[in-house]
Amino acid sequence: MADQSLQESFPEAWQEFRTCRILHWISWLAFISVSGFCIVSGVAFNLPFGWWPDGIFIMGCGVLVAITYAKLRYMRCPRCHKDFFFLLHFYPIFLREGCWNCGLPIYGDDDAQT
């Protein structure tokens, strides 16, 4: 492990980023679809919206969205080990080109910078 260079850990970091990003989008889709299903089924069957089980499912999906967002928000840059998405709430991920601190491009490696 001592002879492992930082650059060798870049593919693992980008794989983790891809996984987190996909899980984040899936969690949003789950939140929207579960919320929509609960609302539509309540209207179709003239049921009042209650906390059981609709609210539990919707809150569970909301928690999943929050967890995946936090995992993306606090991702560390594989080169400088600082927050890769600094000020994420002001600047969306899909508009980012690289690390806020050292400039490492998304899915990049050290060879691209030299």
GROMACS .gro file of C-alpha atoms in nm:
model
  114
    1MET     CA    1   0.000   0.000   0.000
    2ALA     CA    2   0.294   0.233   0.069
    3ASP     CA    3   0.420   0.207  -0.290
    4GLN     CA    4   0.076   0.279  -0.436
    5SER     CA    5   0.068   0.617  -0.605
    6LEU     CA    6  -0.217   0.860  -0.581
    7GLN     CA    7  -0.283   0.831  -0.952
    8GLU     CA    8  -0.364   0.461  -0.913
    9SER     CA    9  -0.654   0.553  -0.684
   10PHE     CA   10  -0.815   0.787  -0.941
   11PRO     CA   11  -1.022   0.516  -1.121
   12GLU     CA   12  -1.163   0.401  -0.786
   13ALA     CA   13  -1.259   0.758  -0.697
   14TRP     CA   14  -1.430   0.815  -1.032
   15GLN     CA   15  -1.613   0.482  -1.001
   16GLU     CA   16  -1.738   0.592  -0.659
   17PHE     CA   17  -1.848   0.925  -0.812
   18ARG     CA   18  -2.038   0.747  -1.092
   19THR     CA   19  -2.207   0.517  -0.843
   20CYS     CA   20  -2.308   0.805  -0.615
   21ARG     CA   21  -2.437   1.009  -0.907
   22ILE     CA   22  -2.646   0.720  -1.040
   23LEU     CA   23  -2.784   0.644  -0.692
   24HIS     CA   24  -2.871   1.013  -0.649
   25TRP     CA   25  -3.074   1.018  -0.971
   26ILE     CA   26  -3.241   0.687  -0.884
   27SER     CA   27  -3.334   0.824  -0.541
   28TRP     CA   28  -3.495   1.130  -0.703
   29LEU     CA   29  -3.689   0.907  -0.943
   30ALA     CA   30  -3.801   0.689  -0.652
   31PHE     CA   31  -3.909   0.994  -0.452
   32ILE     CA   32  -4.112   1.135  -0.741
   33SER     CA   33  -4.270   0.802  -0.840
   34VAL     CA   34  -4.355   0.697  -0.482
   35SER     CA   35  -4.500   1.040  -0.406
   36GLY     CA   36  -4.700   1.038  -0.726
   37PHE     CA   37  -4.828   0.685  -0.668
   38CYS     CA   38  -4.935   0.768  -0.312
   39ILE     CA   39  -5.115   1.084  -0.422
   40VAL     CA   40  -5.283   0.923  -0.725
   41SER     CA   41  -5.393   0.615  -0.531
   42GLY     CA   42  -5.532   0.834  -0.255
   43VAL     CA   43  -5.731   1.043  -0.502
   44ALA     CA   44  -5.849   0.741  -0.703
   45PHE     CA   45  -5.981   0.557  -0.399
   46ASN     CA   46  -6.098   0.871  -0.213
   47LEU     CA   47  -5.859   0.802   0.072
   48PRO     CA   48  -5.733   1.083   0.293
   49PHE     CA   49  -5.359   1.128   0.291
   50GLY     CA   50  -5.232   0.973   0.609
   51TRP     CA   51  -4.897   0.921   0.767
   52TRP     CA   52  -4.928   0.547   0.746
   53PRO     CA   53  -4.796   0.404   0.512
   54ASP     CA   54  -4.781   0.681   0.249
   55GLY     CA   55  -4.592   0.928   0.464
   56ILE     CA   56  -4.342   0.666   0.574
   57PHE     CA   57  -4.262   0.568   0.213
   58ILE     CA   58  -4.232   0.931   0.101
   59MET     CA   59  -4.013   1.023   0.399
   60GLY     CA   60  -3.796   0.717   0.336
   61CYS     CA   61  -3.738   0.824  -0.024
   62GLY     CA   62  -3.665   1.179   0.096
   63VAL     CA   63  -3.404   1.046   0.338
   64LEU     CA   64  -3.248   0.844   0.053
   65VAL     CA   65  -3.224   1.162  -0.156
   66ALA     CA   66  -3.059   1.346   0.135
   67ILE     CA   67  -2.806   1.067   0.197
   68THR     CA   68  -2.702   1.041  -0.168
   69TYR     CA   69  -2.678   1.421  -0.194
   70ALA     CA   70  -2.455   1.435   0.114
   71LYS     CA   71  -2.234   1.158  -0.025
   72LEU     CA   72  -2.189   1.356  -0.348
   73ARG     CA   73  -2.147   1.688  -0.168
   74TYR     CA   74  -1.863   1.565   0.052
   75MET     CA   75  -1.671   1.369  -0.212
   76ARG     CA   76  -1.296   1.428  -0.181
   77CYS     CA   77  -1.072   1.507  -0.475
   78PRO     CA   78  -0.838   1.213  -0.540
   79ARG     CA   79  -0.545   1.450  -0.598
   80CYS     CA   80  -0.568   1.725  -0.332
   81HIS     CA   81  -0.807   1.549  -0.087
   82LYS     CA   82  -1.024   1.861  -0.046
   83ASP     CA   83  -1.395   1.890  -0.125
   84PHE     CA   84  -1.431   1.823  -0.498
   85PHE     CA   85  -1.771   1.992  -0.519
   86PHE     CA   86  -1.711   2.296  -0.303
   87LEU     CA   87  -2.025   2.515  -0.289
   88LEU     CA   88  -2.231   2.243  -0.459
   89HIS     CA   89  -2.560   2.405  -0.362
   90PHE     CA   90  -2.468   2.716  -0.565
   91TYR     CA   91  -2.317   2.543  -0.868
   92PRO     CA   92  -2.466   2.215  -1.000
   93ILE     CA   93  -2.252   1.907  -1.062
   94PHE     CA   94  -2.334   1.884  -1.432
   95LEU     CA   95  -2.186   2.233  -1.488
   96ARG     CA   96  -1.860   2.150  -1.311
   97GLU     CA   97  -1.551   2.080  -1.516
   98GLY     CA   98  -1.315   1.988  -1.236
   99CYS     CA   99  -1.200   2.021  -0.880
  100TRP     CA  100  -1.262   2.363  -0.730
  101ASN     CA  101  -0.923   2.359  -0.556
  102CYS     CA  102  -0.663   2.192  -0.781
  103GLY     CA  103  -0.842   2.187  -1.118
  104LEU     CA  104  -0.839   1.808  -1.170
  105PRO     CA  105  -1.103   1.746  -1.439
  106ILE     CA  106  -1.390   1.508  -1.370
  107TYR     CA  107  -1.280   1.157  -1.474
  108GLY     CA  108  -0.930   1.297  -1.528
  109ASP     CA  109  -0.588   1.189  -1.411
  110ASP     CA  110  -0.257   1.362  -1.344
  111ASP     CA  111  -0.128   1.303  -1.698
  112ALA     CA  112  -0.396   1.533  -1.840
  113GLN     CA  113  -0.263   1.825  -1.633
  114THR     CA  114   0.106   1.795  -1.728
   0.00000   0.00000   0.00000
